[in-house]
Coordinates of C-alpha atoms in Angstrom, one line a residue:
M1 CA 32.4 -33.8 38.0
T2 CA 30.5 -30.5 38.3
T3 CA 28.6 -30.1 41.6
K4 CA 25.7 -27.9 42.5
D5 CA 28.0 -25.8 44.6
D6 CA 30.1 -25.2 41.4
I7 CA 27.1 -24.2 39.4
S8 CA 25.9 -21.9 42.2
Q9 CA 29.4 -20.3 42.3
E10 CA 29.4 -19.8 38.5
S11 CA 26.0 -18.2 38.6
L12 CA 27.0 -15.9 41.5
E13 CA 30.1 -14.9 39.5
R14 CA 28.1 -14.2 36.4
L15 CA 25.6 -12.2 38.5
N16 CA 28.4 -10.1 40.1
T17 CA 30.0 -9.5 36.6
N18 CA 26.6 -8.4 35.2
L19 CA 26.0 -6.1 38.2
A20 CA 29.4 -4.5 37.7
R21 CA 28.6 -3.9 34.0
V22 CA 25.2 -2.5 34.9
E23 CA 26.9 0.0 37.3
E24 CA 29.3 1.1 34.6
L25 CA 26.5 1.4 32.0
S26 CA 24.4 3.4 34.4
Q27 CA 27.1 6.0 34.7
R28 CA 27.5 6.1 30.9
L29 CA 23.7 6.4 30.6
I30 CA 23.7 9.5 32.9
R31 CA 26.5 11.1 31.0
A32 CA 24.8 10.4 27.6
L33 CA 21.5 11.9 28.8
S34 CA 23.3 15.0 30.2
D35 CA 24.7 15.6 26.7
R36 CA 21.2 15.8 25.3
Q37 CA 20.3 19.0 23.5
G38 CA 16.6 18.5 22.9
A39 CA 14.6 19.9 20.0
N40 CA 11.9 22.6 20.5
P41 CA 9.2 20.9 22.7
S42 CA 6.4 21.7 20.2
L43 CA 8.1 19.1 17.8
S44 CA 7.5 16.3 20.3
G45 CA 3.7 16.4 20.0
P46 CA 0.7 18.4 18.7
D47 CA -0.6 21.6 20.1
G48 CA -3.0 20.7 23.0
D49 CA -5.7 22.4 21.0
V50 CA -6.1 19.2 18.9
F51 CA -7.2 17.3 22.0
V52 CA -9.4 20.1 23.2
K53 CA -11.2 20.1 19.9
A54 CA -11.5 16.4 20.0
G55 CA -13.0 16.5 23.5
A56 CA -15.4 19.2 22.5
A57 CA -16.5 17.2 19.5
Y58 CA -17.0 14.1 21.6
W59 CA -19.1 16.0 24.1
S60 CA -21.0 17.6 21.3
E61 CA -21.8 14.1 20.0
M62 CA -22.8 13.1 23.5
M63 CA -25.3 15.9 23.8
R64 CA -26.7 15.3 20.3
D65 CA -26.9 11.5 20.4
P66 CA -26.2 10.3 23.9
A67 CA -27.6 6.8 23.2
R68 CA -25.0 6.2 20.5
V69 CA -22.1 7.2 22.8
F70 CA -23.4 5.2 25.7
E71 CA -23.9 2.2 23.4
H72 CA -20.2 2.3 22.5
Q73 CA -19.2 2.7 26.1
L74 CA -21.4 -0.1 27.3
E75 CA -20.1 -2.3 24.5
F76 CA -16.6 -1.7 25.7
W77 CA -17.4 -2.3 29.3
G78 CA -19.4 -5.5 28.5
K79 CA -16.6 -6.9 26.4
S80 CA -14.0 -6.1 29.2
V81 CA -16.0 -7.7 31.9
K82 CA -16.8 -10.8 29.8
H83 CA -13.2 -11.1 28.9
F84 CA -12.2 -10.9 32.6
L85 CA -14.7 -13.6 33.5
E86 CA -13.5 -15.9 30.7
A87 CA -9.9 -15.5 31.9
Q88 CA -10.9 -16.2 35.5
Q89 CA -12.8 -19.4 34.4
A90 CA -9.9 -20.5 32.3
V91 CA -7.5 -20.2 35.2
A92 CA -9.9 -22.0 37.5
Q93 CA -10.2 -24.9 35.0
G94 CA -6.5 -25.5 34.7
L95 CA -4.4 -22.5 33.6
E96 CA -5.5 -22.5 30.0
A97 CA -6.3 -19.4 28.1
P98 CA -9.9 -18.9 26.8
D99 CA -10.7 -19.1 23.2
D100 CA -8.9 -16.4 21.2
D101 CA -10.4 -15.2 17.8
T102 CA -8.3 -12.1 17.6
P103 CA -6.7 -11.3 14.2
D104 CA -3.1 -12.2 13.4
D105 CA -0.7 -9.5 14.4
P106 CA 3.1 -9.8 14.0
R107 CA 3.6 -8.2 17.4
F108 CA 1.9 -11.2 19.0
S109 CA 3.5 -14.1 17.1
N110 CA 4.8 -15.8 20.3
P111 CA 2.5 -18.8 21.0
L112 CA 2.2 -17.7 24.6
W113 CA 0.0 -14.8 23.5
R114 CA -2.7 -17.4 22.7
T115 CA -1.9 -20.2 25.2
H116 CA -0.8 -18.5 28.4
P117 CA -3.7 -17.0 30.4
Y118 CA -1.7 -14.0 31.7
F119 CA -0.3 -12.9 28.3
N120 CA -3.5 -13.7 26.5
F121 CA -5.5 -11.6 29.0
V122 CA -3.1 -8.7 28.5
K123 CA -3.2 -8.9 24.8
Q124 CA -6.9 -9.2 24.4
Q125 CA -7.6 -6.3 26.9
Y126 CA -5.1 -4.2 25.0
L127 CA -6.9 -4.9 21.7
L128 CA -10.2 -4.1 23.3
N129 CA -8.8 -0.8 24.6
A130 CA -7.4 0.0 21.2
E131 CA -10.8 -0.7 19.6
A132 CA -12.6 1.6 22.1
V133 CA -10.2 4.5 21.4
E134 CA -10.6 4.1 17.6
K135 CA -14.4 4.1 18.0
A136 CA -14.2 7.2 20.1
V137 CA -12.2 9.0 17.5
R138 CA -14.6 7.9 14.8
D139 CA -17.4 9.3 16.9
A140 CA -15.8 12.8 16.9
T141 CA -17.9 13.9 13.9
D142 CA -17.8 17.7 14.5
L143 CA -14.1 18.0 13.6
D144 CA -13.0 19.4 10.3
P145 CA -11.2 16.8 8.0
V146 CA -7.6 18.0 8.9
E147 CA -8.2 18.0 12.6
K148 CA -9.9 14.5 12.3
Q149 CA -6.9 13.2 10.4
R150 CA -4.5 14.6 13.1
L151 CA -6.6 13.1 15.9
E152 CA -6.6 9.7 14.1
Y153 CA -2.8 9.8 13.7
F154 CA -1.9 10.8 17.2
S155 CA -4.4 8.4 18.8
R156 CA -2.8 5.7 16.7
Q157 CA 0.6 6.7 18.0
I158 CA -0.6 6.4 21.6
I159 CA -2.2 3.0 20.9
D160 CA 1.0 1.7 19.3
M161 CA 3.2 3.1 22.1
L162 CA 1.1 1.3 24.8
S163 CA 1.3 -2.1 23.1
P164 CA 2.2 -4.7 25.8
T165 CA 5.1 -5.9 23.6
N166 CA 6.8 -2.6 24.4
F167 CA 7.2 -3.4 28.1
L168 CA 9.4 -6.1 29.6
S169 CA 6.9 -7.4 32.1
T170 CA 4.4 -8.1 29.3
N171 CA 6.7 -9.3 26.5
P172 CA 7.1 -13.1 26.6
D173 CA 9.9 -13.1 24.0
A174 CA 12.0 -10.7 26.1
L175 CA 11.3 -12.6 29.4
E176 CA 12.1 -15.9 27.8
R177 CA 15.4 -14.5 26.5
A178 CA 16.3 -13.0 29.9
V179 CA 15.7 -16.4 31.6
E180 CA 17.7 -18.3 28.9
T181 CA 20.6 -16.0 29.1
E182 CA 20.5 -15.5 32.9
G183 CA 19.9 -11.8 32.4
E184 CA 22.8 -11.3 29.9
S185 CA 20.3 -10.2 27.2
L186 CA 19.1 -7.3 29.4
V187 CA 22.6 -6.2 30.0
R188 CA 23.4 -6.3 26.3
G189 CA 20.2 -4.4 25.7
L190 CA 21.3 -1.7 28.2
E191 CA 24.6 -1.5 26.4
N192 CA 22.8 -1.0 23.0
L193 CA 20.6 1.7 24.5
V194 CA 23.6 3.6 26.0
A195 CA 25.5 3.2 22.7
D196 CA 22.6 4.7 20.8
L197 CA 22.2 7.6 23.2
E198 CA 26.0 8.3 23.0
A199 CA 25.9 8.2 19.2
N200 CA 23.0 10.7 19.0
H201 CA 24.0 13.2 21.7
G202 CA 21.4 11.9 24.2
E203 CA 18.6 11.5 21.7
M204 CA 17.0 8.0 21.7
L205 CA 17.2 6.9 18.0
V206 CA 17.4 3.2 17.8
R207 CA 20.1 2.0 15.3
L208 CA 18.4 0.0 12.5
A209 CA 21.7 -1.4 11.1
D210 CA 25.1 -2.4 12.3
P211 CA 27.3 0.7 11.6
S212 CA 30.5 -1.4 11.5
A213 CA 29.2 -3.7 8.7
F214 CA 29.6 -1.2 5.9
K215 CA 32.3 1.1 4.7
L216 CA 31.8 3.5 1.8
S217 CA 33.8 2.7 -1.3
E218 CA 34.6 -0.7 0.1
N219 CA 31.4 -2.7 0.3
I220 CA 28.8 0.0 -0.6
A221 CA 29.0 3.0 -3.0
T222 CA 31.7 1.2 -4.9
T223 CA 30.9 2.2 -8.5
P224 CA 34.1 3.8 -9.8
G225 CA 34.1 7.6 -10.5
Q226 CA 35.7 10.9 -9.6
V227 CA 34.6 14.2 -8.1
V228 CA 35.3 16.6 -10.9
Y229 CA 33.8 19.8 -9.4
R230 CA 33.1 21.1 -5.9
N231 CA 31.6 24.2 -4.4
D232 CA 30.1 25.0 -1.1
M233 CA 26.8 23.3 -2.0
M234 CA 27.7 20.1 -3.8
E235 CA 30.3 17.8 -5.3
L236 CA 29.8 16.7 -8.9
I237 CA 30.8 13.1 -9.4
Q238 CA 31.4 11.8 -12.9
Y239 CA 31.3 8.0 -13.1
A240 CA 33.7 5.9 -15.1
P241 CA 32.3 4.4 -18.3
A242 CA 31.4 0.8 -18.4
T243 CA 31.1 0.5 -22.2
E244 CA 33.4 1.4 -25.0
E245 CA 30.8 3.9 -26.5
V246 CA 28.3 6.1 -24.8
H247 CA 25.4 8.2 -25.8
A248 CA 26.5 11.7 -26.6
T249 CA 24.0 13.5 -24.3
P250 CA 25.2 13.2 -20.7
L251 CA 22.8 12.5 -17.7
I252 CA 22.8 14.3 -14.4
I253 CA 21.1 12.9 -11.3
F254 CA 20.0 15.4 -8.6
P255 CA 19.2 13.3 -5.5
P256 CA 17.4 14.7 -2.4
W257 CA 19.5 16.4 0.2
I258 CA 17.4 15.1 3.0
N259 CA 19.5 11.9 2.8
K260 CA 22.8 11.1 1.1
F261 CA 23.0 10.1 -2.6
Y262 CA 24.4 6.6 -2.2
I263 CA 21.0 5.1 -1.9
L264 CA 21.5 4.9 -5.7
D265 CA 24.7 3.0 -5.3
L266 CA 24.4 0.5 -2.4
K267 CA 25.6 -3.1 -3.1
E268 CA 26.7 -3.6 -6.7
K269 CA 23.7 -5.9 -7.6
N270 CA 21.3 -3.1 -6.4
S271 CA 23.1 -0.1 -7.8
L272 CA 21.1 2.1 -10.2
I273 CA 24.3 4.1 -10.8
K274 CA 26.2 1.1 -11.9
W275 CA 23.3 -0.1 -14.1
I276 CA 23.1 3.3 -15.8
T277 CA 26.8 3.3 -16.8
E278 CA 26.3 -0.3 -18.1
Q279 CA 23.6 1.0 -20.5
G280 CA 26.1 3.3 -22.2
F281 CA 25.4 6.7 -20.6
T282 CA 27.8 9.3 -19.3
L283 CA 26.6 9.7 -15.8
F284 CA 27.1 12.6 -13.4
V285 CA 25.6 12.6 -9.9
V286 CA 25.4 15.5 -7.4
S287 CA 26.4 14.8 -3.8
W288 CA 25.0 17.6 -1.6
V289 CA 26.9 19.1 1.3
N290 CA 25.6 18.2 4.8
P291 CA 25.0 21.7 6.1
D292 CA 26.0 23.0 9.6
E293 CA 24.8 26.1 11.3
S294 CA 26.9 28.3 8.9
Y295 CA 24.3 27.4 6.2
A296 CA 21.4 28.9 8.2
D297 CA 20.6 31.5 5.5
I298 CA 20.8 29.1 2.5
G299 CA 17.5 28.9 0.6
L300 CA 16.0 27.0 -2.3
E301 CA 17.5 29.7 -4.7
D302 CA 21.0 28.7 -3.5
Y303 CA 20.3 25.1 -4.3
I304 CA 19.1 26.1 -7.7
E305 CA 21.9 28.4 -8.6
R306 CA 24.9 26.8 -6.9
G307 CA 23.6 23.2 -7.3
Y308 CA 21.4 22.7 -10.4
L309 CA 22.7 25.5 -12.6
A310 CA 26.3 25.0 -11.6
A311 CA 26.1 21.3 -12.4
L312 CA 24.5 22.0 -15.8
R313 CA 27.3 24.5 -16.6
E314 CA 30.1 22.2 -15.6
V315 CA 28.7 19.0 -17.3
K316 CA 28.4 20.9 -20.6
A317 CA 31.9 22.2 -20.3
I318 CA 33.4 18.7 -19.5
T319 CA 31.5 16.9 -22.2
G320 CA 31.4 19.6 -24.9
E321 CA 27.7 19.0 -25.3
D322 CA 25.2 21.9 -25.3
K323 CA 22.3 19.7 -24.0
V324 CA 21.9 17.3 -21.1
N325 CA 19.3 15.0 -19.6
V326 CA 18.4 15.3 -15.9
V327 CA 16.9 13.2 -13.1
G328 CA 15.5 14.5 -9.8
Y329 CA 14.6 12.3 -6.9
C330 CA 12.1 13.3 -4.2
I331 CA 12.8 16.9 -3.1
G332 CA 15.6 16.8 -5.6
G333 CA 12.9 16.4 -8.3
T334 CA 10.7 19.1 -6.8
T335 CA 13.5 21.6 -6.9
L336 CA 14.5 20.4 -10.4
A337 CA 11.0 21.3 -11.6
M338 CA 11.5 24.8 -10.3
A339 CA 15.0 25.0 -11.9
L340 CA 13.5 24.0 -15.2
S341 CA 10.8 26.7 -14.9
L342 CA 13.6 29.2 -14.2
L343 CA 15.5 28.0 -17.3
G344 CA 12.4 28.5 -19.4
H345 CA 12.0 32.1 -18.2
R346 CA 15.6 32.7 -19.1
G347 CA 15.3 31.1 -22.6
D348 CA 17.9 28.5 -21.7
K349 CA 17.4 25.2 -23.7
S350 CA 20.2 23.2 -22.0
V351 CA 17.9 20.4 -20.8
K352 CA 16.6 17.9 -23.3
S353 CA 14.4 15.8 -21.0
A354 CA 13.7 15.4 -17.3
T355 CA 12.9 12.3 -15.2
F356 CA 11.3 12.6 -11.8
F357 CA 11.6 9.8 -9.2
T358 CA 8.9 9.8 -6.5
T359 CA 8.5 13.6 -6.9
L360 CA 5.8 15.9 -5.6
T361 CA 5.2 19.2 -7.4
D362 CA 1.6 19.8 -6.4
F363 CA 1.1 19.8 -2.6
S364 CA -2.7 20.3 -2.5
E365 CA -3.0 16.9 -0.8
Q366 CA -0.6 16.3 2.1
G367 CA -1.3 12.7 2.7
E368 CA 0.3 11.0 5.7
F369 CA 2.3 14.2 6.5
T370 CA -0.8 16.2 7.2
P371 CA -0.3 16.0 11.0
F372 CA 3.2 17.5 10.7
L373 CA 2.3 20.3 8.2
Q374 CA 0.0 22.3 10.5
D375 CA 1.0 25.6 12.1
D376 CA 1.8 24.3 15.5
F377 CA 4.6 22.0 14.2
I378 CA 5.9 24.4 11.6
D379 CA 6.0 27.2 14.2
G380 CA 8.0 24.8 16.3
I381 CA 10.4 24.2 13.4
E382 CA 10.8 27.9 12.8
A383 CA 11.7 28.3 16.5
E384 CA 14.1 25.3 16.2
V385 CA 16.0 26.6 13.2
A386 CA 16.1 30.2 14.6
E387 CA 18.0 28.8 17.5
Q388 CA 20.1 26.1 15.8
G389 CA 20.5 27.5 12.2
I390 CA 19.6 24.1 10.8
L391 CA 16.9 21.5 11.1
R392 CA 18.9 18.8 12.7
S393 CA 18.9 15.3 11.1
F394 CA 17.5 13.5 14.1
I395 CA 14.3 15.5 13.9
M396 CA 13.8 14.5 10.3
A397 CA 14.6 10.9 11.1
R398 CA 12.3 10.8 14.1
T399 CA 9.4 12.3 12.0
F400 CA 9.8 9.8 9.2
S401 CA 10.1 6.9 11.6
F402 CA 6.8 7.7 13.4
L403 CA 5.0 7.3 10.1
R404 CA 5.9 3.6 10.4
S405 CA 6.4 3.5 14.2
N406 CA 5.9 -0.2 14.7
D407 CA 8.4 -1.1 12.0
L408 CA 11.0 1.6 12.5
I409 CA 10.8 2.3 16.2
Y410 CA 9.1 -0.2 18.5
R411 CA 10.2 -3.5 16.9
P412 CA 13.8 -2.5 16.5
A413 CA 13.9 -1.1 20.0
I414 CA 12.5 -4.4 21.4
R415 CA 15.1 -6.4 19.6
S416 CA 17.9 -4.1 20.6
Y417 CA 17.0 -3.0 24.1
M418 CA 14.9 -5.9 25.5
M419 CA 16.3 -8.8 23.6
G420 CA 19.9 -7.6 23.5
E421 CA 20.3 -8.3 19.8
A422 CA 22.8 -6.5 17.6
P423 CA 21.3 -4.6 14.7
P424 CA 21.4 -6.4 11.4
A425 CA 23.9 -5.8 8.6
F426 CA 21.5 -4.3 6.2
D427 CA 22.8 -1.8 3.6
L428 CA 19.5 0.1 3.1
L429 CA 19.0 0.6 6.9
F430 CA 22.6 1.7 7.2
W431 CA 22.0 4.4 4.6
N432 CA 18.7 5.3 6.4
G433 CA 20.7 6.1 9.5
D434 CA 23.2 8.2 7.8
G435 CA 21.1 11.4 7.8
T436 CA 21.7 15.0 6.9
N437 CA 20.7 18.4 8.3
L438 CA 18.7 21.0 6.4
P439 CA 19.5 24.7 6.2
G440 CA 17.1 26.6 8.4
R441 CA 15.9 29.1 5.7
M442 CA 15.4 26.3 3.1
A443 CA 13.5 24.1 5.5
V444 CA 11.0 26.9 6.3
Q445 CA 10.6 27.9 2.6
Y446 CA 9.8 24.3 1.7
L447 CA 7.3 23.9 4.5
R448 CA 5.6 27.2 4.2
Q449 CA 5.7 28.1 0.5
L450 CA 5.4 24.6 -1.0
C451 CA 3.8 22.2 1.5
Q452 CA 1.4 24.7 3.1
R453 CA 0.7 27.3 0.4
N454 CA 1.4 25.1 -2.6
E455 CA 2.7 28.2 -4.4
F456 CA 4.6 26.4 -7.2
A457 CA 1.4 24.7 -8.4
K458 CA -0.9 27.7 -7.7
G459 CA 0.0 31.3 -8.3
G460 CA 3.8 30.6 -8.6
I461 CA 6.7 30.8 -6.3
E462 CA 9.0 33.9 -6.4
L463 CA 12.7 32.9 -6.6
L464 CA 15.7 34.5 -8.3
D465 CA 13.6 37.5 -9.6
E466 CA 11.1 35.2 -11.4
R467 CA 7.7 33.8 -10.6
L468 CA 8.2 30.1 -11.2
H469 CA 5.2 27.9 -12.0
L470 CA 4.6 24.2 -12.6
H471 CA 3.0 24.7 -16.0
D472 CA 6.3 26.4 -17.2
V473 CA 7.9 22.9 -17.5
D474 CA 7.3 22.1 -21.1
L475 CA 10.0 19.7 -22.2
P476 CA 9.7 15.8 -22.4
V477 CA 9.2 14.4 -18.9
C478 CA 9.0 10.9 -17.4
F479 CA 7.6 10.3 -13.9
I480 CA 8.4 7.2 -11.8
A481 CA 6.1 6.9 -8.9
C482 CA 5.6 4.0 -6.4
E483 CA 2.3 2.4 -5.6
T484 CA 2.7 2.2 -1.8
D485 CA 4.8 5.3 -1.3
H486 CA 3.9 6.9 2.0
I487 CA 6.2 9.9 1.5
A488 CA 5.3 11.0 -2.1
A489 CA 1.9 9.4 -2.7
W490 CA 1.7 8.3 -6.4
K491 CA -1.7 10.0 -7.0
D492 CA -0.2 13.3 -5.8
S493 CA 2.8 12.8 -8.1
Y494 CA 0.5 12.0 -11.0
R495 CA -1.5 15.2 -10.4
G496 CA 1.7 17.2 -10.6
A497 CA 2.7 15.5 -13.8
Q498 CA -0.7 16.3 -15.3
A499 CA -0.2 20.0 -14.4
M500 CA 3.1 20.4 -16.3
G501 CA 3.1 22.2 -19.6
S502 CA 4.8 19.4 -21.5
K503 CA 3.1 17.7 -24.4
N504 CA 5.4 14.7 -24.1
R505 CA 4.7 13.1 -20.7
T506 CA 5.3 9.5 -19.5
F507 CA 4.1 8.1 -16.2
I508 CA 5.3 4.8 -14.8
L509 CA 3.9 3.4 -11.6
S510 CA 6.2 0.9 -9.8
E511 CA 5.0 -1.6 -7.2
S512 CA 6.3 -1.1 -3.6
G513 CA 7.4 2.0 -1.8
H514 CA 9.5 5.2 -1.8
I515 CA 12.8 3.3 -1.8
A516 CA 12.2 -0.3 -2.8
G517 CA 10.1 0.8 -5.8
I518 CA 13.0 2.8 -7.2
I519 CA 15.9 0.6 -6.2
N520 CA 14.4 -2.3 -8.1
P521 CA 17.1 -3.9 -10.3
P522 CA 15.9 -6.1 -13.2
S523 CA 18.0 -9.1 -11.9
K524 CA 15.8 -9.5 -8.9
K525 CA 12.6 -9.9 -10.9
K526 CA 10.8 -8.6 -7.8
Y527 CA 8.4 -5.7 -8.3
G528 CA 6.5 -5.0 -11.5
H529 CA 5.1 -1.7 -12.9
Y530 CA 2.2 -0.2 -14.7
T531 CA 2.0 2.0 -17.8
N532 CA -0.8 3.9 -19.5
T533 CA -0.3 6.6 -22.1
D534 CA -3.6 8.4 -21.4
M535 CA -2.7 10.9 -18.8
S536 CA -6.0 12.9 -19.2
L537 CA -7.6 10.3 -16.9
P538 CA -8.1 10.8 -13.1
A539 CA -5.5 8.8 -11.2
E540 CA -7.8 5.9 -10.1
E541 CA -9.0 5.4 -13.7
W542 CA -5.5 5.7 -15.0
H543 CA -4.5 2.8 -12.7
E544 CA -7.6 0.7 -13.6
R545 CA -6.9 1.0 -17.3
A546 CA -3.1 0.6 -17.0
T547 CA -1.1 -2.3 -18.3
F548 CA 0.8 -4.3 -15.8
H549 CA 4.4 -5.5 -16.7
E550 CA 6.4 -8.0 -14.7
G551 CA 9.8 -6.9 -13.5
S552 CA 11.6 -3.7 -13.0
W553 CA 10.8 -0.4 -14.8
W554 CA 14.6 0.3 -15.3
P555 CA 14.8 -1.2 -18.8
R556 CA 11.7 0.6 -20.0
W557 CA 13.0 3.9 -18.7
G558 CA 16.5 3.1 -20.2
K559 CA 14.9 2.9 -23.7
W560 CA 12.9 6.1 -23.1
L561 CA 16.2 7.9 -22.1
A562 CA 18.2 6.4 -24.9
K563 CA 15.8 7.9 -27.5
R564 CA 16.6 11.3 -26.1
S565 CA 20.4 10.8 -25.7
G566 CA 21.7 11.1 -29.2
R567 CA 24.3 9.2 -31.2
K568 CA 27.0 7.0 -29.7
V569 CA 30.5 8.5 -29.1
A570 CA 33.7 7.2 -27.6
A571 CA 33.4 6.6 -23.9
R572 CA 34.5 9.6 -21.7
E573 CA 36.8 9.2 -18.7
P574 CA 36.0 11.4 -15.7
G575 CA 37.1 15.1 -15.9
D576 CA 39.1 17.0 -18.4
S577 CA 42.1 19.4 -18.5
T578 CA 40.2 22.0 -16.6
H579 CA 38.3 19.6 -14.3
P580 CA 41.0 17.3 -12.8
P581 CA 39.7 14.6 -10.5
L582 CA 39.6 15.9 -6.9
C583 CA 39.0 12.6 -5.1
P584 CA 37.4 9.2 -5.9
A585 CA 33.6 8.6 -5.6
P586 CA 31.6 8.7 -3.4
G587 CA 33.4 12.0 -2.5
S588 CA 34.3 13.9 0.6
Y589 CA 30.8 15.4 1.2
V590 CA 29.2 12.0 1.7
D591 CA 32.4 10.4 3.2
P592 CA 34.9 12.8 4.7
A593 CA 37.4 9.9 5.0
S594 CA 37.7 9.7 1.2
S595 CA 39.4 13.1 1.0
D596 CA 42.2 12.0 3.5

């Protein structure tokens, strides 16, 4: 029989054990933070000038129309006082929360946010505060559009950061879990925090996926193939055929080098690489090197010459074909367009057709990245790469995460650090955390010459002794854009497609976003897509008149590609006598263990 004394002794022992773990973790925490090599401070927030301008605009509005400003202030004060009185009355009448007509919000899904007077008061006051800040930003009418957009973005970041769910004392889910586990969840959360800091050299980047759940070439990136060429910029992987015959014209995919290529080859059922081989194509994929500080002076021209042009040369030599088809994804597509312009200047007809996945070539609209593409941030990046030689991967990861901060920062941090939960075994999020650095020179070229000055779409960008222009691209092209893409907005991708010199253009708009809209296998029957052959229309009208098709765009693109891929020939095994296999896919640049 268990006595109260036994239970008390057990609780005391658990408490002592947890205290000992906290002491050990605290020491590890201090060591991890001491290892931190922070980025340039200007990359952690906007230049103070944006807030000075916002304040000036607010006071300008105050002087011009004081009644309107006071009206908003009095509305906020009135709502706050009324809310406080309602909460007081509810408590006096029996500890019940007042009526709550606030909109549904996944952050506040716990029933206590509606039924418990304390949590309900905190939530409703937070939402009132957020509304007041948003109105104040809207009132700043004297700001130019870019400054207004920046102010909206950074004020939203502050609002999201101050959500009561982000603090233990005002998060009922975390408090309930702590009580249920007798504090064990908080210790596990501290363990998760320390592990994340240790893994990222003192930077707080919350892990989104369990790093032990996946191993390249075992349960992701498993499509068979061989590295058949390697230089200091890339490895060229040729995938094994999945059919007895293949189209004569080979296909090369140039992924972005901001992340690793195996997003195209996650689990077998989601693998675009596997699907392409099953359609009877000889497939080559470029795997870019993850640069260190020795790559500081590598620029876009090096990616073109030692990446794109080298791959074209080696694929033609291996297959014996004089023409190839190519695909570029994201920045890999942007640079592909510049490479195609260069080939045109040189009279090289090696490329038969080009496909662009979520690609920007006209940067006249900067979309959600506008806050990060102004001089204060890019000046900070220039200072960062001048010191480090590279733009370190965690800076890129942090920037992209803040565009979806609730989904990619705060909710994962709450689950990991406050609830003590292990990150999920999710292949896409595992890949997302496997980031890469960018060469310093290339990063500045991309930000200054393309994003800020839009040289490729305007007067032309000077690379490799040529002035390269978007309208130089005159071969058959197919663009795949994604309807809710927040990285490469589809309307901007469409505008770039319109500006190309090609008379044979196809534009396909997939449902979903930057990744899910591309990695959309037909077997899932999940996201549909739109088509419209009239690309003379403005983007909105193109969409309104487009035909919607259920299911993935992959089969439609496969037919488009097959028409441009020639006759069928016997399937080709990876490599040839002058290109012996160097190591199995996914290669040593993406997985150093594969070269052991």
